[in-house]
Amino acid sequence: MTAPWRILSLPPIADEIVRRLFEPLGDVAEVTFPQTRDRAGLLAALPDADIVIGDFSARLALDAGAVRAARRLAFVQMPAVGTDSLDVAALTAAGVPVANAAGFNARGVAEWAVGAAFALCRHLAWADRRVRAGGWPQPDVIARRPREIHTQRVGIVGFGAIGAEAARLFAALGCTVSYWTRRPRPEAVAQYRELDDLLASSDIFVLALPLTDETRGLIGPERLALMPEGSLLVNVARGGIAPDDAILAALESGRLAGAALDVFDEEPLPEGHPLRGHEDVLLSPHSAGASIQSQLNLVSVVRDNVTAAVRGHEVQNVINGLKPQVTRR
């Protein structure tokens, strides 16, 4: 009898929940977990794994050393869109297909981006804090020049599932929407602009692209300086794309009038970090996609793709150019 596929689950999800996902596979697959949620536990569990479900928290990262330890590894399924916790180059060199969960939370993240833009335009978090503290800053709200969102020019950097959905929602509100991506989309509901032109002509700037070697630091001090005075930044991408210190400097100079940040250079955001005390910043704990609907979508994507791998069917959303048919080692 053929030995069962060993599925190593790394995300911080209850073991019983993960086991239930793959119960229909019966004796064909066995779900395993690291004994400890640290690097030692990861390295001890990897040698026997055929399939790894990656850790969206990035605590148990699959770096080059982890890939070398995973001598039987045939497939990695990331339960997220981003794959920055994986050494994709090392996995590709080892012949291991890597799939993400593209699109699973596109609507949820796009809605967060629009909601955050609303909050910045109307200073909702700022006013809430003052009322809770006993104040009544009605005259001060007007002094902060609140804006109706339909008057705003929105620039979106990155035009995958999240960026495209955000563009559709902003356009429905009456905003003028433009975008930049490496490969323009003729069918888009928004106008394509080169990146620097997009920055110079946007009142609200939304980051919605993956973190790669090419995009790290893409929106640094020089590019933030291109934005009109008093612009707003919404980041639902990754912190390293627009470094925290560059955002802080732009806020202090007045180039940015506000920022809504779901992601940061370091997560969790350290205690005492200047962003925590900045009154023009809306903070979120990397949870823009945390809706009930998104989580149900994610469960379905992970279950279906891992099941397809075990049953010899083609897997979806392979991001490293390898064949979608998983071959067991």
Short mmCIF file of C-alpha atoms in Angstrom, two decimals:
data_model
loop_
_atom_site.label_atom_id
_atom_site.label_comp_id
_atom_site.label_asym_id
_atom_site.label_seq_id
_atom_site.Cartn_x
_atom_site.Cartn_y
_atom_site.Cartn_z
CA MET A 1 0.00 0.00 0.00
CA THR A 2 1.29 3.48 -0.90
CA ALA A 3 2.19 5.59 2.10
CA PRO A 4 -0.15 8.54 2.69
CA TRP A 5 0.81 12.02 1.61
CA ARG A 6 2.09 13.99 4.57
CA ILE A 7 0.62 17.50 4.70
CA LEU A 8 2.48 19.82 7.08
CA SER A 9 0.31 22.72 8.22
CA LEU A 10 2.19 25.80 9.44
CA PRO A 11 -0.40 28.60 9.91
CA PRO A 12 -1.61 29.50 13.42
CA ILE A 13 -4.94 27.73 12.89
CA ALA A 14 -6.36 25.16 15.34
CA ASP A 15 -5.15 21.65 14.46
CA GLU A 16 -8.67 20.22 14.55
CA ILE A 17 -9.93 22.72 11.98
CA VAL A 18 -7.17 21.80 9.55
CA ARG A 19 -7.75 18.07 10.06
CA ARG A 20 -11.43 18.48 9.24
CA LEU A 21 -10.57 20.18 5.94
CA PHE A 22 -8.85 17.08 4.69
CA GLU A 23 -11.02 14.37 6.23
CA PRO A 24 -12.50 13.51 2.80
CA LEU A 25 -9.04 12.33 1.70
CA GLY A 26 -9.24 9.51 4.27
CA ASP A 27 -6.12 7.36 4.43
CA VAL A 28 -4.62 8.98 1.34
CA ALA A 29 -3.27 11.90 3.35
CA GLU A 30 -2.07 12.57 6.89
CA VAL A 31 -2.06 16.09 8.34
CA THR A 32 0.87 16.96 10.59
CA PHE A 33 1.95 20.02 12.57
CA PRO A 34 5.25 21.28 14.04
CA GLN A 35 5.61 20.23 17.67
CA THR A 36 6.68 23.77 18.51
CA ARG A 37 5.93 27.00 16.64
CA ASP A 38 9.55 28.04 16.24
CA ARG A 39 12.37 27.38 13.81
CA ALA A 40 13.49 24.24 15.62
CA GLY A 41 10.00 22.79 15.37
CA LEU A 42 9.79 23.73 11.71
CA LEU A 43 13.12 22.14 10.78
CA ALA A 44 12.23 18.97 12.68
CA ALA A 45 8.91 18.60 10.84
CA LEU A 46 10.00 19.44 7.29
CA PRO A 47 12.00 16.32 6.31
CA ASP A 48 8.87 14.13 6.27
CA ALA A 49 6.55 16.62 4.53
CA ASP A 50 5.28 16.09 0.99
CA ILE A 51 3.09 19.20 1.01
CA VAL A 52 3.46 22.32 3.13
CA ILE A 53 0.72 24.81 3.87
CA GLY A 54 2.67 28.02 4.49
CA ASP A 55 2.40 30.31 7.49
CA PHE A 56 0.63 33.58 6.65
CA SER A 57 1.93 35.03 9.93
CA ALA A 58 5.49 34.61 8.54
CA ARG A 59 6.70 33.26 11.89
CA LEU A 60 7.55 29.89 10.32
CA ALA A 61 9.20 31.17 7.15
CA LEU A 62 10.40 28.79 4.45
CA ASP A 63 13.82 30.29 3.81
CA ALA A 64 16.65 28.62 1.91
CA GLY A 65 17.74 26.58 4.94
CA ALA A 66 14.21 25.31 5.51
CA VAL A 67 13.91 24.36 1.84
CA ARG A 68 17.10 22.30 2.09
CA ALA A 69 15.66 20.45 5.08
CA ALA A 70 12.47 19.58 3.17
CA ARG A 71 13.96 16.76 1.12
CA ARG A 72 10.57 15.21 0.19
CA LEU A 73 8.74 18.45 -0.49
CA ALA A 74 6.61 18.37 -3.66
CA PHE A 75 4.24 21.33 -3.27
CA VAL A 76 3.76 24.49 -1.20
CA GLN A 77 0.33 26.08 -0.83
CA MET A 78 0.38 29.59 0.61
CA PRO A 79 -2.87 30.48 2.43
CA ALA A 80 -2.50 34.11 1.38
CA VAL A 81 -1.84 36.19 -1.72
CA GLY A 82 1.62 37.34 -0.63
CA THR A 83 4.52 34.89 -0.68
CA ASP A 84 7.19 37.07 0.95
CA SER A 85 7.58 34.54 3.80
CA LEU A 86 8.81 31.99 1.24
CA ASP A 87 12.15 31.81 -0.54
CA VAL A 88 10.46 31.31 -3.89
CA ALA A 89 13.80 31.19 -5.74
CA ALA A 90 15.05 28.34 -3.54
CA LEU A 91 11.77 26.43 -3.93
CA THR A 92 11.86 26.92 -7.69
CA ALA A 93 15.45 25.70 -7.87
CA ALA A 94 14.37 22.62 -5.92
CA GLY A 95 11.57 22.00 -8.42
CA VAL A 96 8.77 22.69 -5.94
CA PRO A 97 5.62 24.37 -7.34
CA VAL A 98 4.36 27.22 -5.16
CA ALA A 99 0.72 28.33 -5.27
CA ASN A 100 -0.95 31.25 -3.55
CA ALA A 101 -4.60 32.02 -2.85
CA ALA A 102 -4.94 34.76 -5.44
CA GLY A 103 -8.18 36.67 -5.26
CA PHE A 104 -9.56 35.05 -2.11
CA ASN A 105 -9.81 38.35 -0.22
CA ALA A 106 -9.86 40.83 -3.09
CA ARG A 107 -13.30 42.24 -2.31
CA GLY A 108 -12.62 42.43 1.43
CA VAL A 109 -9.30 44.25 1.06
CA ALA A 110 -10.69 46.58 -1.60
CA GLU A 111 -13.61 47.48 0.68
CA TRP A 112 -11.15 48.19 3.50
CA ALA A 113 -9.16 50.49 1.21
CA VAL A 114 -12.30 52.43 0.30
CA GLY A 115 -13.46 52.57 3.92
CA ALA A 116 -10.03 53.78 5.04
CA ALA A 117 -10.08 56.46 2.35
CA PHE A 118 -13.49 57.61 3.62
CA ALA A 119 -12.12 57.74 7.18
CA LEU A 120 -9.13 59.84 6.12
CA CYS A 121 -11.16 62.21 3.98
CA ARG A 122 -13.60 62.94 6.82
CA HIS A 123 -11.16 62.57 9.77
CA LEU A 124 -13.38 59.94 11.38
CA ALA A 125 -10.77 58.31 13.62
CA TRP A 126 -9.42 61.71 14.69
CA ALA A 127 -12.88 62.94 15.71
CA ASP A 128 -13.75 59.65 17.41
CA ARG A 129 -10.68 59.83 19.65
CA ARG A 130 -11.50 63.37 20.78
CA VAL A 131 -15.17 62.71 21.50
CA ARG A 132 -14.25 59.61 23.51
CA ALA A 133 -11.78 61.74 25.49
CA GLY A 134 -14.58 64.13 26.47
CA GLY A 135 -14.15 66.76 23.78
CA TRP A 136 -16.53 68.15 21.18
CA PRO A 137 -14.30 69.27 18.30
CA GLN A 138 -17.04 70.34 15.88
CA PRO A 139 -15.34 73.57 14.71
CA ASP A 140 -11.98 71.80 14.46
CA VAL A 141 -13.32 69.23 12.00
CA ILE A 142 -14.06 71.95 9.47
CA ALA A 143 -10.64 73.49 10.09
CA ARG A 144 -9.08 70.16 9.03
CA ARG A 145 -10.65 70.56 5.57
CA PRO A 146 -12.74 67.37 5.26
CA ARG A 147 -13.34 66.19 1.69
CA GLU A 148 -16.14 64.38 -0.07
CA ILE A 149 -14.65 61.31 -1.64
CA HIS A 150 -16.25 61.74 -5.05
CA THR A 151 -14.09 64.85 -5.58
CA GLN A 152 -10.85 62.91 -5.21
CA ARG A 153 -8.43 61.63 -7.83
CA VAL A 154 -7.46 58.09 -6.84
CA GLY A 155 -4.23 56.45 -7.98
CA ILE A 156 -3.82 52.70 -7.51
CA VAL A 157 -0.39 51.05 -7.63
CA GLY A 158 -0.78 47.40 -8.54
CA PHE A 159 -3.68 46.10 -10.58
CA GLY A 160 -4.20 42.51 -9.60
CA ALA A 161 -7.47 41.30 -8.14
CA ILE A 162 -7.36 43.75 -5.21
CA GLY A 163 -6.32 46.79 -7.23
CA ALA A 164 -8.89 46.12 -9.95
CA GLU A 165 -11.69 45.67 -7.40
CA ALA A 166 -10.65 48.84 -5.55
CA ALA A 167 -10.69 50.74 -8.84
CA ARG A 168 -14.22 49.54 -9.57
CA LEU A 169 -15.47 50.59 -6.12
CA PHE A 170 -13.80 54.03 -6.20
CA ALA A 171 -15.13 54.64 -9.73
CA ALA A 172 -18.64 53.75 -8.57
CA LEU A 173 -18.34 56.52 -5.97
CA GLY A 174 -17.57 59.07 -8.67
CA CYS A 175 -13.80 59.27 -8.18
CA THR A 176 -11.44 59.78 -11.08
CA VAL A 177 -9.37 56.58 -10.97
CA SER A 178 -5.98 55.89 -12.53
CA TYR A 179 -3.54 53.04 -12.01
CA TRP A 180 -0.02 51.79 -12.62
CA THR A 181 1.16 48.21 -13.03
CA ARG A 182 3.98 46.57 -14.94
CA ARG A 183 1.55 45.29 -17.59
CA PRO A 184 -1.27 47.72 -18.45
CA ARG A 185 -4.80 46.26 -18.64
CA PRO A 186 -6.74 47.58 -21.65
CA GLU A 187 -10.00 46.36 -20.14
CA ALA A 188 -9.57 48.29 -16.88
CA VAL A 189 -12.18 50.72 -15.60
CA ALA A 190 -9.32 53.11 -14.78
CA GLN A 191 -6.79 55.06 -16.83
CA TYR A 192 -3.21 53.78 -17.02
CA ARG A 193 -0.46 56.23 -16.05
CA GLU A 194 3.28 55.87 -15.59
CA LEU A 195 4.14 55.63 -11.90
CA ASP A 196 5.63 59.09 -11.38
CA ASP A 197 2.79 60.70 -13.33
CA LEU A 198 0.29 58.75 -11.23
CA LEU A 199 1.86 60.02 -8.02
CA ALA A 200 1.85 63.60 -9.21
CA SER A 201 -1.83 63.49 -10.19
CA SER A 202 -3.46 61.62 -7.29
CA ASP A 203 -5.14 62.96 -4.16
CA ILE A 204 -5.54 59.47 -2.68
CA PHE A 205 -2.85 56.89 -3.35
CA VAL A 206 -3.58 53.18 -2.80
CA LEU A 207 -0.81 50.57 -2.66
CA ALA A 208 -2.03 47.13 -3.70
CA LEU A 209 0.93 45.19 -5.09
CA PRO A 210 3.11 42.33 -3.81
CA LEU A 211 6.44 42.83 -2.04
CA THR A 212 9.31 41.62 -4.22
CA ASP A 213 12.94 42.60 -4.70
CA GLU A 214 11.73 45.02 -7.39
CA THR A 215 8.97 46.65 -5.31
CA ARG A 216 10.81 46.94 -1.98
CA GLY A 217 11.22 50.66 -1.30
CA LEU A 218 9.38 51.51 -4.53
CA ILE A 219 7.52 54.38 -2.84
CA GLY A 220 10.34 56.05 -0.96
CA PRO A 221 11.04 59.71 -0.10
CA GLU A 222 11.67 60.79 -3.68
CA ARG A 223 8.40 59.42 -5.00
CA LEU A 224 6.35 60.55 -2.01
CA ALA A 225 7.67 64.05 -2.72
CA LEU A 226 5.97 63.91 -6.12
CA MET A 227 2.50 63.73 -4.56
CA PRO A 228 0.39 66.90 -4.32
CA GLU A 229 0.55 68.69 -0.98
CA GLY A 230 -2.03 67.22 1.40
CA SER A 231 -2.38 63.84 -0.31
CA LEU A 232 -3.60 60.69 1.41
CA LEU A 233 -1.92 57.27 1.39
CA VAL A 234 -3.68 53.93 1.85
CA ASN A 235 -1.43 50.85 2.10
CA VAL A 236 -3.02 47.39 1.83
CA ALA A 237 0.07 45.87 0.22
CA ARG A 238 3.21 45.32 2.32
CA GLY A 239 5.12 47.65 4.60
CA GLY A 240 8.45 47.43 2.81
CA ILE A 241 7.02 48.96 -0.36
CA ALA A 242 6.56 52.34 1.33
CA PRO A 243 8.94 52.36 4.32
CA ASP A 244 7.56 53.60 7.64
CA ASP A 245 10.20 56.30 8.03
CA ALA A 246 9.45 57.71 4.58
CA ILE A 247 5.73 57.88 5.40
CA LEU A 248 6.47 59.60 8.71
CA ALA A 249 8.70 62.17 7.02
CA ALA A 250 6.01 62.90 4.41
CA LEU A 251 3.42 63.35 7.16
CA GLU A 252 5.66 65.70 9.12
CA SER A 253 6.38 67.80 6.02
CA GLY A 254 2.69 68.05 5.15
CA ARG A 255 3.17 66.29 1.83
CA LEU A 256 0.83 63.64 3.23
CA ALA A 257 -2.18 64.90 5.16
CA GLY A 258 -2.95 61.40 6.37
CA ALA A 259 -2.23 57.70 5.96
CA ALA A 260 -4.22 54.51 6.52
CA LEU A 261 -1.84 51.62 7.11
CA ASP A 262 -2.72 47.94 7.39
CA VAL A 263 0.91 46.85 6.96
CA PHE A 264 4.28 47.94 8.35
CA ASP A 265 8.03 47.39 8.01
CA GLU A 266 7.96 45.30 11.18
CA GLU A 267 4.90 43.40 12.38
CA PRO A 268 3.57 43.61 14.99
CA LEU A 269 4.24 47.34 14.98
CA PRO A 270 6.67 47.90 17.90
CA GLU A 271 5.42 49.56 21.06
CA GLY A 272 6.34 53.21 21.12
CA HIS A 273 6.68 53.41 17.34
CA PRO A 274 6.05 57.01 16.16
CA LEU A 275 3.21 55.86 13.92
CA ARG A 276 1.25 54.72 17.01
CA GLY A 277 1.04 58.27 18.31
CA HIS A 278 0.52 60.15 15.05
CA GLU A 279 -2.95 61.74 14.98
CA ASP A 280 -3.21 61.69 11.18
CA VAL A 281 -2.61 57.95 10.83
CA LEU A 282 -5.26 55.23 10.84
CA LEU A 283 -3.69 51.97 12.04
CA SER A 284 -4.85 48.41 11.39
CA PRO A 285 -3.15 45.11 12.45
CA HIS A 286 -2.70 43.60 8.95
CA SER A 287 -6.35 42.61 8.89
CA ALA A 288 -7.79 44.34 5.81
CA GLY A 289 -8.82 40.98 4.40
CA ALA A 290 -10.22 39.62 7.66
CA SER A 291 -13.87 39.24 6.76
CA ILE A 292 -15.98 36.14 7.27
CA GLN A 293 -16.45 35.86 3.52
CA SER A 294 -12.72 36.12 2.83
CA GLN A 295 -11.88 33.43 5.35
CA LEU A 296 -14.45 31.07 3.85
CA ASN A 297 -12.96 31.73 0.41
CA LEU A 298 -9.47 31.03 1.76
CA VAL A 299 -10.48 27.74 3.32
CA SER A 300 -11.99 26.64 0.02
CA VAL A 301 -8.93 27.61 -2.02
CA VAL A 302 -6.48 25.82 0.27
CA ARG A 303 -8.63 22.70 0.64
CA ASP A 304 -9.32 22.40 -3.09
CA ASN A 305 -5.74 22.98 -4.21
CA VAL A 306 -4.12 20.63 -1.72
CA THR A 307 -6.76 18.00 -2.50
CA ALA A 308 -6.05 18.39 -6.21
CA ALA A 309 -2.32 17.86 -5.58
CA VAL A 310 -2.93 14.68 -3.59
CA ARG A 311 -5.34 13.27 -6.20
CA GLY A 312 -3.03 13.96 -9.12
CA HIS A 313 -5.04 16.83 -10.61
CA GLU A 314 -3.60 20.16 -11.71
CA VAL A 315 -3.29 22.77 -8.99
CA GLN A 316 -4.28 26.42 -9.49
CA ASN A 317 -2.42 29.71 -9.02
CA VAL A 318 1.14 28.39 -9.35
CA ILE A 319 3.28 31.54 -9.12
CA ASN A 320 6.81 30.25 -9.84
CA GLY A 321 6.40 28.98 -13.41
CA LEU A 322 6.55 25.26 -12.63
CA LYS A 323 4.08 22.71 -13.94
CA PRO A 324 0.73 22.56 -12.13
CA GLN A 325 0.87 18.78 -11.88
CA VAL A 326 2.44 17.88 -8.53
CA THR A 327 4.89 14.98 -8.61
CA ARG A 328 5.61 13.18 -5.40
CA ARG A 329 9.25 12.60 -4.54
#
